[in-house]
Coordinates of C-alpha atoms and ligand atoms in Angstrom, one line a residue:
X302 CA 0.0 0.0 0.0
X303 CA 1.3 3.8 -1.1
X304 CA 0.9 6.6 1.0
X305 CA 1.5 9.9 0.4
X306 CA 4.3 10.9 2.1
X307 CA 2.9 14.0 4.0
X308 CA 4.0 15.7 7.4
X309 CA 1.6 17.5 10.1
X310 CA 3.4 20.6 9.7
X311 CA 2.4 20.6 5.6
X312 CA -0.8 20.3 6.6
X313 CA -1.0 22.8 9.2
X314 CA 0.4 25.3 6.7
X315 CA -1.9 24.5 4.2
X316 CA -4.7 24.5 7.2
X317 CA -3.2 28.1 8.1
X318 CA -3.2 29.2 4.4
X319 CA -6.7 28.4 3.8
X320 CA -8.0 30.0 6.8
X321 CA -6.1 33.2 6.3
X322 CA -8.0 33.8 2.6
X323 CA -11.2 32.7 3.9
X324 CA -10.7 35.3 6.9
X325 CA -10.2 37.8 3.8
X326 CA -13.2 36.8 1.9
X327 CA -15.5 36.9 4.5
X328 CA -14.5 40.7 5.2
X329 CA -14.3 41.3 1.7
X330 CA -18.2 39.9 1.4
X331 CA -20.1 42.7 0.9
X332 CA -23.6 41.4 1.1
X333 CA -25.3 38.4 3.0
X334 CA -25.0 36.4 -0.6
X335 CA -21.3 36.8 -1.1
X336 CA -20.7 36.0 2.6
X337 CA -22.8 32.8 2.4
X338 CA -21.1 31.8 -0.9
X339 CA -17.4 32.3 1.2
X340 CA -19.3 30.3 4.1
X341 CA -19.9 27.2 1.9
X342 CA -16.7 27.2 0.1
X343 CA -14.9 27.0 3.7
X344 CA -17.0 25.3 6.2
X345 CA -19.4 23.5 4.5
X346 CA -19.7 19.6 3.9
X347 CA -17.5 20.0 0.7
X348 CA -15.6 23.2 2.3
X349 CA -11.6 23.2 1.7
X350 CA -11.6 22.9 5.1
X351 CA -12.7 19.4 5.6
X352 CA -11.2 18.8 2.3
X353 CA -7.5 18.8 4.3
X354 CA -9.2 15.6 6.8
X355 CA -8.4 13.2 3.9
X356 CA -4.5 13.7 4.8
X357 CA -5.6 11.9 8.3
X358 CA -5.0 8.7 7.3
X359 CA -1.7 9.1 5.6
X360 CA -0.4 10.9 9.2
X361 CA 1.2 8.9 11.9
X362 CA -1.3 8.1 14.7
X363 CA -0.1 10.4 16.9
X364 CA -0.5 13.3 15.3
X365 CA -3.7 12.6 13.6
X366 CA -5.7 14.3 17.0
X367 CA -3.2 16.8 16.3
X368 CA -4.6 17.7 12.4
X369 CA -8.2 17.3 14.0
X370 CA -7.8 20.2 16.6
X371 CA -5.8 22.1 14.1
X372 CA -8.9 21.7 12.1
X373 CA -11.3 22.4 14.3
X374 CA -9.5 25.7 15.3
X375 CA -9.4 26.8 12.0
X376 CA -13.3 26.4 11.6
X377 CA -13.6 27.6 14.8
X378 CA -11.9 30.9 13.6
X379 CA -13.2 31.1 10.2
X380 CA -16.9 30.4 11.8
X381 CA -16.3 33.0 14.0
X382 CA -15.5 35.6 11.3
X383 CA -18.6 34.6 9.6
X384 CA -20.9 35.1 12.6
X385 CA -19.2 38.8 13.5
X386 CA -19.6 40.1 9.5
X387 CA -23.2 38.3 9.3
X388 CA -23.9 40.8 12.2
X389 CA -21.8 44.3 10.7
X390 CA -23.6 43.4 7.4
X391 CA -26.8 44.1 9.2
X392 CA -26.0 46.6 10.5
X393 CA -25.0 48.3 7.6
X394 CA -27.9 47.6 6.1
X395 CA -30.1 49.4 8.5
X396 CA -27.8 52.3 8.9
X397 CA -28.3 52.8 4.7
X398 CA -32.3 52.1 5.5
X399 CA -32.4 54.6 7.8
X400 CA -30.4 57.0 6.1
X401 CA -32.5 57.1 3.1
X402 CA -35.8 57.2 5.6
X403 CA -34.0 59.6 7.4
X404 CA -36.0 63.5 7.6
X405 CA -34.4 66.2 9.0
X406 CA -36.3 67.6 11.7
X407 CA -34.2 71.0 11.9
X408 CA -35.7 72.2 8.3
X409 CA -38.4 74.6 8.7
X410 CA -42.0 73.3 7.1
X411 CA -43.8 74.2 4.2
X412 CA -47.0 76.3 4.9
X413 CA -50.4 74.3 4.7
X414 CA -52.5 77.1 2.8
X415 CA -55.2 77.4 4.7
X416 CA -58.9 77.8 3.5
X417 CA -61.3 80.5 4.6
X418 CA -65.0 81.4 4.2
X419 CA -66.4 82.5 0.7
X420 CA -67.5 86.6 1.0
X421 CA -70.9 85.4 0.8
X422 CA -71.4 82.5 3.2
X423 CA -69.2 84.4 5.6
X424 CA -72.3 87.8 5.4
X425 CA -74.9 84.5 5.4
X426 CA -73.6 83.7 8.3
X427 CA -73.2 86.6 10.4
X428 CA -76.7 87.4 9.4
X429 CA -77.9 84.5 10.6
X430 CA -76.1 84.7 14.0
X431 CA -77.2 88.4 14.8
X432 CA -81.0 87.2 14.2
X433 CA -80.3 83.8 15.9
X434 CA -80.0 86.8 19.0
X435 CA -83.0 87.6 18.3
X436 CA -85.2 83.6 18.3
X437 CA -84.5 83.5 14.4
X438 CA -84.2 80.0 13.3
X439 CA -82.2 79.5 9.6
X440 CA -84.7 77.1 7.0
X441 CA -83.9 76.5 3.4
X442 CA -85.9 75.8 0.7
X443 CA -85.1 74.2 -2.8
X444 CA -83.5 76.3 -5.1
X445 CA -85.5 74.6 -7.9
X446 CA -88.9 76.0 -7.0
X447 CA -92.5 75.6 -8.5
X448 CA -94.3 78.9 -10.4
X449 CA -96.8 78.1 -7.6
X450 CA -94.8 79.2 -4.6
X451 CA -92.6 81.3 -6.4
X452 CA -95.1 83.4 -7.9
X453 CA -99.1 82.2 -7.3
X454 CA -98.7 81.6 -3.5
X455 CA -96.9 85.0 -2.7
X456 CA -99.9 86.8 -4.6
X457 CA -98.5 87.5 -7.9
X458 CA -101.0 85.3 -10.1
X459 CA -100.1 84.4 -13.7
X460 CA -101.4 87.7 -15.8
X461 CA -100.1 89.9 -12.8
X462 CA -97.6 92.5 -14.2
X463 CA -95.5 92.6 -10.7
X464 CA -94.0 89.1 -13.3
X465 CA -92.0 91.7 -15.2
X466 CA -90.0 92.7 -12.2
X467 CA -88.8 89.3 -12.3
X468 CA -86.6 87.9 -15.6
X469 CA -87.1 84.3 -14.9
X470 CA -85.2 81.3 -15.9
X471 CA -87.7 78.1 -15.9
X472 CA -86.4 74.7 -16.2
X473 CA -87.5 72.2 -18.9
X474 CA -88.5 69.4 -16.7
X475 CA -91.8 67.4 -16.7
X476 CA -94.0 69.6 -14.0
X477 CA -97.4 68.0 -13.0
X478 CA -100.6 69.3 -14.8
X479 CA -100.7 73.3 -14.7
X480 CA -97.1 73.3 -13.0
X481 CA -94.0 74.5 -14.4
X482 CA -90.4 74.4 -12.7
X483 CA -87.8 77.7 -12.4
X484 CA -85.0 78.3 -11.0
X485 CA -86.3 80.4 -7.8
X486 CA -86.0 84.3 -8.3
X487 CA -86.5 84.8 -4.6
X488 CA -86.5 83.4 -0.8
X489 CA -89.6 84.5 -0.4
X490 CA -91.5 81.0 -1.5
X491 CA -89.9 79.6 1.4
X492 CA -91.8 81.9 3.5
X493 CA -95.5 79.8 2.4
X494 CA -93.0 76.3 3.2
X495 CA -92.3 77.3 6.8
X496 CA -95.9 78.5 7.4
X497 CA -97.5 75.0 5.9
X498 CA -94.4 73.6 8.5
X499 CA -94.9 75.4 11.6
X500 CA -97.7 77.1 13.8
X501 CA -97.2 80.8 15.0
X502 CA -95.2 82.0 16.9
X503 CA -93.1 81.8 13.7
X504 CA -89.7 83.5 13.2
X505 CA -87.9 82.2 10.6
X506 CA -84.4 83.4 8.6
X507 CA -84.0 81.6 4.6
X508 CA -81.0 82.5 3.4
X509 CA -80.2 81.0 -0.1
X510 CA -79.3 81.4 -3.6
X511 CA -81.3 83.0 -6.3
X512 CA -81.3 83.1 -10.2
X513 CA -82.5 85.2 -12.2
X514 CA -82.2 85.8 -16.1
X515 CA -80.0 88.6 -15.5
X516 CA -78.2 91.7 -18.2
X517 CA -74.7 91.1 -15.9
X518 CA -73.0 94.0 -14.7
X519 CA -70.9 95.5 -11.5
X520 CA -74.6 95.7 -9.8
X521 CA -76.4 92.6 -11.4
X522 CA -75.4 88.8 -11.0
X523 CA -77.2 86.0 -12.7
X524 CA -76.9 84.5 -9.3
X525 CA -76.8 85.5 -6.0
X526 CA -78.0 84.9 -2.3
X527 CA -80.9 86.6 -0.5
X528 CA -81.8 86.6 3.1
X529 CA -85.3 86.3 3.9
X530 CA -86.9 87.2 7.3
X531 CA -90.5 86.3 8.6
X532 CA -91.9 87.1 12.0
X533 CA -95.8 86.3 12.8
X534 CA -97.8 86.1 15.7
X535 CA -100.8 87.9 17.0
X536 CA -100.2 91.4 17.4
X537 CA -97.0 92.3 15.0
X538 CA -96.6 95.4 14.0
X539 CA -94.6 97.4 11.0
X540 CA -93.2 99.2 14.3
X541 CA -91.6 95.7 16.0
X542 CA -90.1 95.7 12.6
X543 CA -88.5 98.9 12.4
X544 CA -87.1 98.1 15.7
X545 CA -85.9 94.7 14.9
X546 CA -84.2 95.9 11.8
X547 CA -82.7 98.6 13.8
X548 CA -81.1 96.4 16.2
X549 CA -79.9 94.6 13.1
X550 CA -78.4 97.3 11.5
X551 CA -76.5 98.6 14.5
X552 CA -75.3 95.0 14.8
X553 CA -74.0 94.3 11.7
X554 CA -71.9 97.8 10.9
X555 CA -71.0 98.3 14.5
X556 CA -73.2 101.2 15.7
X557 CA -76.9 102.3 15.6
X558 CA -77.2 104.2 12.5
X559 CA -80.3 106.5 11.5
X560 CA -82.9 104.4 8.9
X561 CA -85.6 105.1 7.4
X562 CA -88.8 103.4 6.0
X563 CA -89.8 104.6 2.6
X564 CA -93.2 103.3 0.5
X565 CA -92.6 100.8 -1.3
X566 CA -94.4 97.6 -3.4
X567 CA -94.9 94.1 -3.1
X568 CA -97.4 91.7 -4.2
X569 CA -96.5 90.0 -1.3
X570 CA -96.7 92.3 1.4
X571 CA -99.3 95.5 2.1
X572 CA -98.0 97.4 3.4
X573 CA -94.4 97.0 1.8
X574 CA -91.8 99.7 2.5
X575 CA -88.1 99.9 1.2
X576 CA -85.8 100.0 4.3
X577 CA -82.9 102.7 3.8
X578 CA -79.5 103.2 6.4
X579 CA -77.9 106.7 6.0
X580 CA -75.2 105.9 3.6
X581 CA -71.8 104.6 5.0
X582 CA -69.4 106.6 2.8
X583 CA -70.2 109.9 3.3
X584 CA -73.0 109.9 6.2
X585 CA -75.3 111.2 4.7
X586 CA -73.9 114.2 3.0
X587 CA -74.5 113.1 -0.3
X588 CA -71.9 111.0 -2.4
X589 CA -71.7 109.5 -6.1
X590 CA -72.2 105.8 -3.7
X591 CA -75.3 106.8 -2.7
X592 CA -76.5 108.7 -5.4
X593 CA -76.0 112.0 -3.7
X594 CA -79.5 110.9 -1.5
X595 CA -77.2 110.3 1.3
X596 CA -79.2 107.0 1.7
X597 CA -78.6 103.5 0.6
X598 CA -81.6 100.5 0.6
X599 CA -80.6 97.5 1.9
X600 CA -83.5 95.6 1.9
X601 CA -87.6 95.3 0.9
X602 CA -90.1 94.6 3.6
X603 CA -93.5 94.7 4.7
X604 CA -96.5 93.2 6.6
X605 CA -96.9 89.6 5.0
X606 CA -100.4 90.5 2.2
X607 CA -103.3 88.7 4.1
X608 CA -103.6 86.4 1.0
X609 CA -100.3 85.2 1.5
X610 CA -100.8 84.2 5.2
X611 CA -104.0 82.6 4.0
X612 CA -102.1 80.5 1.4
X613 CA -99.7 79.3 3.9
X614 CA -102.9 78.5 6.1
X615 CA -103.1 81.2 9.0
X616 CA -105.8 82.8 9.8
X617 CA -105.3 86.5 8.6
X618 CA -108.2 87.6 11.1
X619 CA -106.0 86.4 13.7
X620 CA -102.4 86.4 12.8
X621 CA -100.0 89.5 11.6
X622 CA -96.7 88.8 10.5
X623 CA -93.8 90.6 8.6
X624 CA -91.3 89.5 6.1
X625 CA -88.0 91.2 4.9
X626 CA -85.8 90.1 2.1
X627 CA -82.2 91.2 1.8
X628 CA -79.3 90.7 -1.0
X629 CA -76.2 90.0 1.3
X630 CA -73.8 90.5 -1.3
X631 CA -75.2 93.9 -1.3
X632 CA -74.3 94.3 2.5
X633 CA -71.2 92.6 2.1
X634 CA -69.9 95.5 -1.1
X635 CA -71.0 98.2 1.6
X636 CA -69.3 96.2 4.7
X637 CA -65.7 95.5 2.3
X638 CA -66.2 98.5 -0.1
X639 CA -66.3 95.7 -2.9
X640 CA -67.7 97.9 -6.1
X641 CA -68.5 94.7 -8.8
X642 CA -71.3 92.1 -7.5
X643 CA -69.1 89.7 -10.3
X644 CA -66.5 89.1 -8.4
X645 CA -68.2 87.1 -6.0
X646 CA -68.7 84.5 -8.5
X647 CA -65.4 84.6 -10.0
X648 CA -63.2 82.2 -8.2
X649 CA -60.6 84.8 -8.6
X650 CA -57.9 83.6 -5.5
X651 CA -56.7 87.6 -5.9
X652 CA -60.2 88.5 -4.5
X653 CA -60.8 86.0 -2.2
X654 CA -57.7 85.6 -0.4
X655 CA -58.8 89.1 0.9
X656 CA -60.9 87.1 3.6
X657 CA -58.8 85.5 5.4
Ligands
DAH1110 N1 -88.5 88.9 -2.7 C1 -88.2 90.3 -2.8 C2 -87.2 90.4 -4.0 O1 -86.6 89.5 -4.4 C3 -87.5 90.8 -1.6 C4 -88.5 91.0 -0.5 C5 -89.2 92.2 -0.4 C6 -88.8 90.0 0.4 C7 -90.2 92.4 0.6 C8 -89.7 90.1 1.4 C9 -90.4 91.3 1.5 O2 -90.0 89.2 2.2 O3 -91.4 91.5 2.5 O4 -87.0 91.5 -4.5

C-alpha cells in the first residue's frame, strides 16, 4: 500500500493558508450572498476545510488528533469571522435604511395654505347669528322652485304685471298638470314652506341662492344669495319691525345708524316699504355711492299681504306677521367696499384671499 508521504506541519500550513484567505473573503463579502457563498466554500460539507481531513490517514497516529484540533481551530476561527460580518452586514444595512428614511427635523416646514369662508357665506352667516339673538331659526328651501310658490302663492298670479320685475329662468323638466319648474328668483317662496311647516309663533331666517335671467354687470349677478326674514304672531306690527331691523343694522356695521322706512311695493306684502340706512361713505352728505341721497336700501319689507298668510294657512283675522328680504352681497360691497357684484362668483384667489 502507497501513502503519500505527507507531514503534520504541511498540513497545518496549508490548514493556516486556507483559513487566512477565507478570513479575507468573508471581510471582503459585501452582502449576506457573497458572505454565504465564502461560508460554503470553507466550512461547508465539501468546504476546503474538511477537504485537508483526507490527509488523516496518511499521518502517523499520533499526530492525527493533532490535524483534528488544528482543524477544528481553523473552523472555529473562520466560523467566527462569519458570525461577526453576518452581524456588521446588518447593521450596515439598516444604517443605509435609515439614512435614506431619514427627515431632518431641523428644516423649517412648508406652509399648509389654509382655506377661509367664501364673502358670501361668511355675510350668510353673520346674518344669521345676529337674528339667531333675536329667536330667528335658519330654514332653506329648494332652489328649484314651483311657479306656484314662487309666484301664485306670494300673490303674484299668472297675468299679474309685478311678473315683469322678475326675468325668470324656468327649467324644462316634466312639471305635473298646470305646473311649471324655475330656478327660484327669490326666498320669499320659502316663507309659504315654513308657514305649511310650523304654527305661530313663527320666526324664521332663509338664506339661499337666487337666479335670475339677468343683463350682468358691476350691480347685477345672474346669481346671487338673499336673506329672507318672517316674524308672525298675533299682534305684530310694521313698528316691532322697524325696531328689529334697527337692532340689526346697528349689529351688523357696529353702531346704531339713522334708517328710514320709505313706501314701497310688493305683491307680497301690504303694506311693503323699502328700508334705507344713512349711507356709510359719506353719512349722509351726499356722495356719487349713494346717489347723492345720502341714503342706501338695503332691503324690501312689509307686513306679510293677508292672501299670503291665508295660502300658507293662518288665519289672517287672527295672525300678523312681517317678512324682509335682503341681497347679502349687497351688504357685504358696503361692509368691504367691494364695487363689482361679479366678483363674488369669479373664483378669482386675488379676490378672495382678501378674507382671510
Ligand atoms: N322677494 C323680494 C325680492 O326678491 C324681496 C322681499 C321684499 C322679500 C319684501 C320680502 C319682502 O319678504 O317682504 O326683491
Amino acid at each position: 500500500m502507497t501513502t503519500e508521504r505527507i507531514d503534520l506541519d504541511s498540513v497545518a500550513a496549508q490548514l493556516a493558508e486556507l483559513r487566512d484567505r477565507a478570513l479575507l473573503e468573508i471581510a471582503d463579502a459585501v452582502d449576506p450572498t457573497a458572505l454565504d457563498r465564502v461560508e460554503t466554500a470553507y466550512l461547508g460539507k465539501k468546504g476546503s476545510i474538511k477537504s485537508l481531513l483526507r490527509h488523516m490517514p496518511a499521518l502517523p497516529a499520533e499526530d492525527r488528533p493533532r490535524l483534528g484540533s488544528a482543524a477544528n481551530a481553523a473552523q472555529d476561527a473562520v466560523d467566527a469571522a462569519v458570525s461577526e460580518r453576518r452581524v456588521r452586514l446588518e447593521s450596515l444595512a439598516l444604517e443605509v435604511r435609515l439614512a435614506q428614511e431619514a427627515t431632518d427635523a431641523t428644516l423649517p416646514g412648508r406652509p399648509l395654505p389654509r382655506g377661509s369662508l367664501h364673502p358670501s357665506l361668511e355675510i350668510n352667516r353673520e346674518i344669521a347669528r345676529i337674528f339667531g339673538q333675536f329667536g330667528f331659526t335658519v330654514y332653506e328651501g329648494p332652489e328649484v322652485e314651483t311657479d306656484e310658490l314662487n309666484f301664485q302663492a306670494l300673490n303674484i298670479p299668472d297675468d299679474h304685471p309685478a311678473r315683469d320685475l322678475w326675468d325668470t329662468m324656468y327649467v324644462a323638466n316634466e312639471a305635473p298638470e298646470g305646473q311649471r319648474y324655475l330656478l327660484r328668483t327669490h326666498t320669499s317662496p320659502t316663507q309659504i314652506r315654513v308657514m305649511e311647516q310650523q304654527k305661530p309663533p313663527i320666526r324664521a331666517l332663509m338664506p339661499g341662492r337666487c337666479f335670475r335671467y339677468e343683463a350682468v354687470d358691476a350691480s347685477h349677478q345672474f346669481e346671487f344669495f338673499q336673506v329672507e326674514g318672517l316674524m308672525i304672531d298675533e299682534g305684530t306690527t310694521l313698528a316691532h319691525l322697524r325696531g328689529l331691523l334697527d337692532q340689526f343694522v346697528a349689529a351688523l356695521f357696529g353702531s346704531p345708524r339713522p334708517t328710514r322706512f320709505r313706501p314701497g311695493y310688493y305683491p307680497f306684502t301690504e303694506p311693503s316699504v323699502a328700508f334705507d340706512v344713512q349711507c356709510l361713505i359719506c353719512d349722509g352728505a351726499g356722495c356719487p355711492a349713494c346717489g347723492r341721497s345720502g341714503w342706501m336700501t338695503i332691503l324690501g319689507a312689509g307686513m306679510v299681504h293677508p292672501n299670503v298668510l291665508a295660502r300658507g294657512g293662518l288665519d289672517p283675522e287672527r295672525y300678523q306677521g312681517f317678512a324682509f328680504g335682503m341681497g347679502p352681497e349687497r351688504i357685504a360691497m358696503l361692509r368691504h367696499d367691494i364695487h363689482d357684484i361679479r366678483t363674488f362668483l369669479d373664483n378669482d384667489l386675488r379676490f378672495l384671499e382678501q378674507f382671510r
